[in-house]
Every structure is written in C-alpha cells, then in structure tokens.
XYZ file of C-alpha atoms in Angstrom:
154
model
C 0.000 0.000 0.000
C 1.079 3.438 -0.437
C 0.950 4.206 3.339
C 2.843 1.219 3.852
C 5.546 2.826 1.288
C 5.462 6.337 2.754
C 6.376 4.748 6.139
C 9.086 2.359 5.046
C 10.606 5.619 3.065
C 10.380 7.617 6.567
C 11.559 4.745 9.099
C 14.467 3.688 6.933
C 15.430 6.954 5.895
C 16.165 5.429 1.914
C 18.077 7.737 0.245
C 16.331 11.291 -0.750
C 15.019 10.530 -3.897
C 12.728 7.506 -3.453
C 10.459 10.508 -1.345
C 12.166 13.810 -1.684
C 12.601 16.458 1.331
C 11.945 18.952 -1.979
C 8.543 20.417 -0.987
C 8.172 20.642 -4.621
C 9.320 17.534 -5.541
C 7.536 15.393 -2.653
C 4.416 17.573 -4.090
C 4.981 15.806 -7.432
C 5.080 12.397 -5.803
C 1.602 12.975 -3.457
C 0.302 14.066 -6.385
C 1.096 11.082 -8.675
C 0.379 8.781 -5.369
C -2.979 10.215 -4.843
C -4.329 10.185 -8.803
C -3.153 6.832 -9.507
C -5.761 4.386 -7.682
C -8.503 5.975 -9.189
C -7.045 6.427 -12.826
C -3.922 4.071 -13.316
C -4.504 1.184 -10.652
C -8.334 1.351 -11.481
C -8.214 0.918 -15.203
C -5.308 -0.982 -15.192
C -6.748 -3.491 -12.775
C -9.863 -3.724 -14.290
C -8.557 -4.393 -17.816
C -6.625 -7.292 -16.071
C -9.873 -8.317 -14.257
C -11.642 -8.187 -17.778
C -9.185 -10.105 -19.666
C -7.771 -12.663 -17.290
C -9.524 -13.459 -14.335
C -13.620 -13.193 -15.262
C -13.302 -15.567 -18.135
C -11.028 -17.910 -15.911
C -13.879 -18.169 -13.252
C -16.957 -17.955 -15.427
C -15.362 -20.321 -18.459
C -16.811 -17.482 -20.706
C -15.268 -15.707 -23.247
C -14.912 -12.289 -22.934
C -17.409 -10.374 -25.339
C -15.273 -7.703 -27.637
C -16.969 -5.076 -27.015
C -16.110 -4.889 -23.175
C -12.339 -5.328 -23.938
C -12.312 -2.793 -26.538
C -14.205 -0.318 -23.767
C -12.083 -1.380 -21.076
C -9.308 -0.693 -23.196
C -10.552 2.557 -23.880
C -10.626 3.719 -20.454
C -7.158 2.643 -20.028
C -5.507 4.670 -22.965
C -7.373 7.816 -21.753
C -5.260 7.621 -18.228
C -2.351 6.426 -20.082
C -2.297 9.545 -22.151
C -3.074 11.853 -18.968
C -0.133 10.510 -17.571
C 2.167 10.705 -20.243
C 0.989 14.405 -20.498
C 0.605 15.591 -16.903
C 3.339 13.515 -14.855
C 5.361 12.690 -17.204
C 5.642 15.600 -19.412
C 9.055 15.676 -20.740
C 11.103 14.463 -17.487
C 12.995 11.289 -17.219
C 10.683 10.478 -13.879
C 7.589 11.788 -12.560
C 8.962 13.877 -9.905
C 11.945 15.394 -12.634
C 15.271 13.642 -13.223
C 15.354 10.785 -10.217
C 13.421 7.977 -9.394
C 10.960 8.034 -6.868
C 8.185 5.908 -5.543
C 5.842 7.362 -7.675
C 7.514 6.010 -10.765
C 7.813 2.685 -8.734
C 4.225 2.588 -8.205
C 3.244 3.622 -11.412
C 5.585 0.934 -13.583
C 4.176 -2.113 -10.694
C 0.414 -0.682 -11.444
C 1.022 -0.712 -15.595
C 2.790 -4.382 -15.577
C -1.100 -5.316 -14.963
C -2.301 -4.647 -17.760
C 1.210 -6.143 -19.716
C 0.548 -9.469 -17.502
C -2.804 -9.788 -19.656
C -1.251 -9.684 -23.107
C -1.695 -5.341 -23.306
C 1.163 -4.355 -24.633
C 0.520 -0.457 -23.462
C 4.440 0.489 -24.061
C 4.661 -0.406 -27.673
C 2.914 2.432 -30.151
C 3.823 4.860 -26.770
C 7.656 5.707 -27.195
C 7.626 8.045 -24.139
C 6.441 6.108 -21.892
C 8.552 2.775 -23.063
C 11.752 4.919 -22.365
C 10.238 5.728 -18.931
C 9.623 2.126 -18.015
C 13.151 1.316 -19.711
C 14.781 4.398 -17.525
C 12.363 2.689 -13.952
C 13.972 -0.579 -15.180
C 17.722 0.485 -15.050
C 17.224 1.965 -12.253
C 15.864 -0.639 -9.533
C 18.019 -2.981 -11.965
C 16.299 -5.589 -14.414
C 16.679 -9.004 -12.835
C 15.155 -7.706 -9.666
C 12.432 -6.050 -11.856
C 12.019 -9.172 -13.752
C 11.737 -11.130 -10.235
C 8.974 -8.691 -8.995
C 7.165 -9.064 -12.122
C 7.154 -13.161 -12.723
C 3.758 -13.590 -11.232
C 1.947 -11.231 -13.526
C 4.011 -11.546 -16.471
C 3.052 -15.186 -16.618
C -0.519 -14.857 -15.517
C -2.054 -14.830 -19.080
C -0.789 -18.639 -18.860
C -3.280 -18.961 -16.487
C-alpha cells in the first residue's frame, strides 16, 4: 500500500530521492500517489480483471466489445499521464526515481501481464519504463514481475 511505502521511506530513511525532502518535488510524488488508484490502478486493474480473471472463473469468453471499452478507459489515463506527470522528465517527480515512478511501472505491468502491450505504439512512456527498469536494476524487476508476467498462462 502506499501508506505502507510512505512509512518504510520515513523509518528507513532510503536515500532522498525515493520521497524527496523537496517540498516541490515530494508535491509531485503525493500528487502522482494520490491520482493513480482511481485512474492508473483502477483501469489498469480492471482491464486485467476483464481479460484474465472473469473468463477464468466464469469459463466465458470475454465479449469484444467490453475489452475494446475497457481498453478505452485505459488509454485515456495512459495519455493523462504521459501528459501531466510525465511531461518531458525522465521520472515523474523530474530527473530521479521516486516511488511514484515505482508505483506507477508495478500498477502498468497489470495490464502487460494480460497480453496489453501499453508500451509499444507509446515511445515516451517505453523509455520511462526502460529508464524505472535500469534503475531498480532488471533481474530484480524481472523477479517482482514473474507472477503477472506469466498470468495470461493462467
């Protein structure tokens, strides 16, 4: 959970950038934190709902016309956050990681994990994830990922 985040940030005093002293950078981060379970962790979570797990428990198929509306609601928060958060920074909260980006990249892997493949006509925000990648280092990003990545195997 975010709070859960926020406190392991404060108690462990991680290095500055993961949640910045920078009033104005910190601000960046709330903000991000704050939009993204409505916009980012809701449509991305319910695409993932839609495609994966309903027709795994009902044994239906999943009609077209809900995946294409799902969809939908998903690019319109993908392109809000290309334009307001990420805007033409390497991170969300300017030219450092912080949990915000962490968040954001765990929330969109959702969405990848049911065969979406939201990084690949969206060249900004594919060098973003590549950039969030480097940076917490790909094997342990590959790790984190496993269970999702595979559960369109399901």
């Amino acid at each position: 959970s975010i709070a859960i985040l926020l406190y392991l940030a404060r108690k462990f005093k991680t290095p500055d950038h993961w949640y910045p002293s920078d009033l104005q950078k910190r601000a960046r981060v709330d903000e991000y934190l704050s939009w993204q379970h409505v916009n980012i962790r809701g449509k991305g979570s319910k695409l993932f709902l839609t495609k994966v797990l309903l027709p795994l428990l009902t044994g239906q198929p999943l009609p077209p016309e809900k995946l294409e509306s799902v969809t939908e609601e998903l690019n319109v928060v993908l392109k809000q956050f290309e334009e307001k958060f990420l805007q033409d920074k390497p991170f969300i909260a300017g030219s450092e990681i912080s949990l915000a980006d962490l968040v954001a990249l765990v929330e969109l892997m959702q969405p990848v994990g049911a065969g979406y493949n939201l990084f690949e006509e969206r060249p900004k925000l594919a060098e973003w994830r590549r950039r969030v990648e480097e940076a917490v280092g790909k094997q342990l990003f590959q790790e984190a990922h496993e269970g999702i990545l595979n559960a369109k195997n399901l």
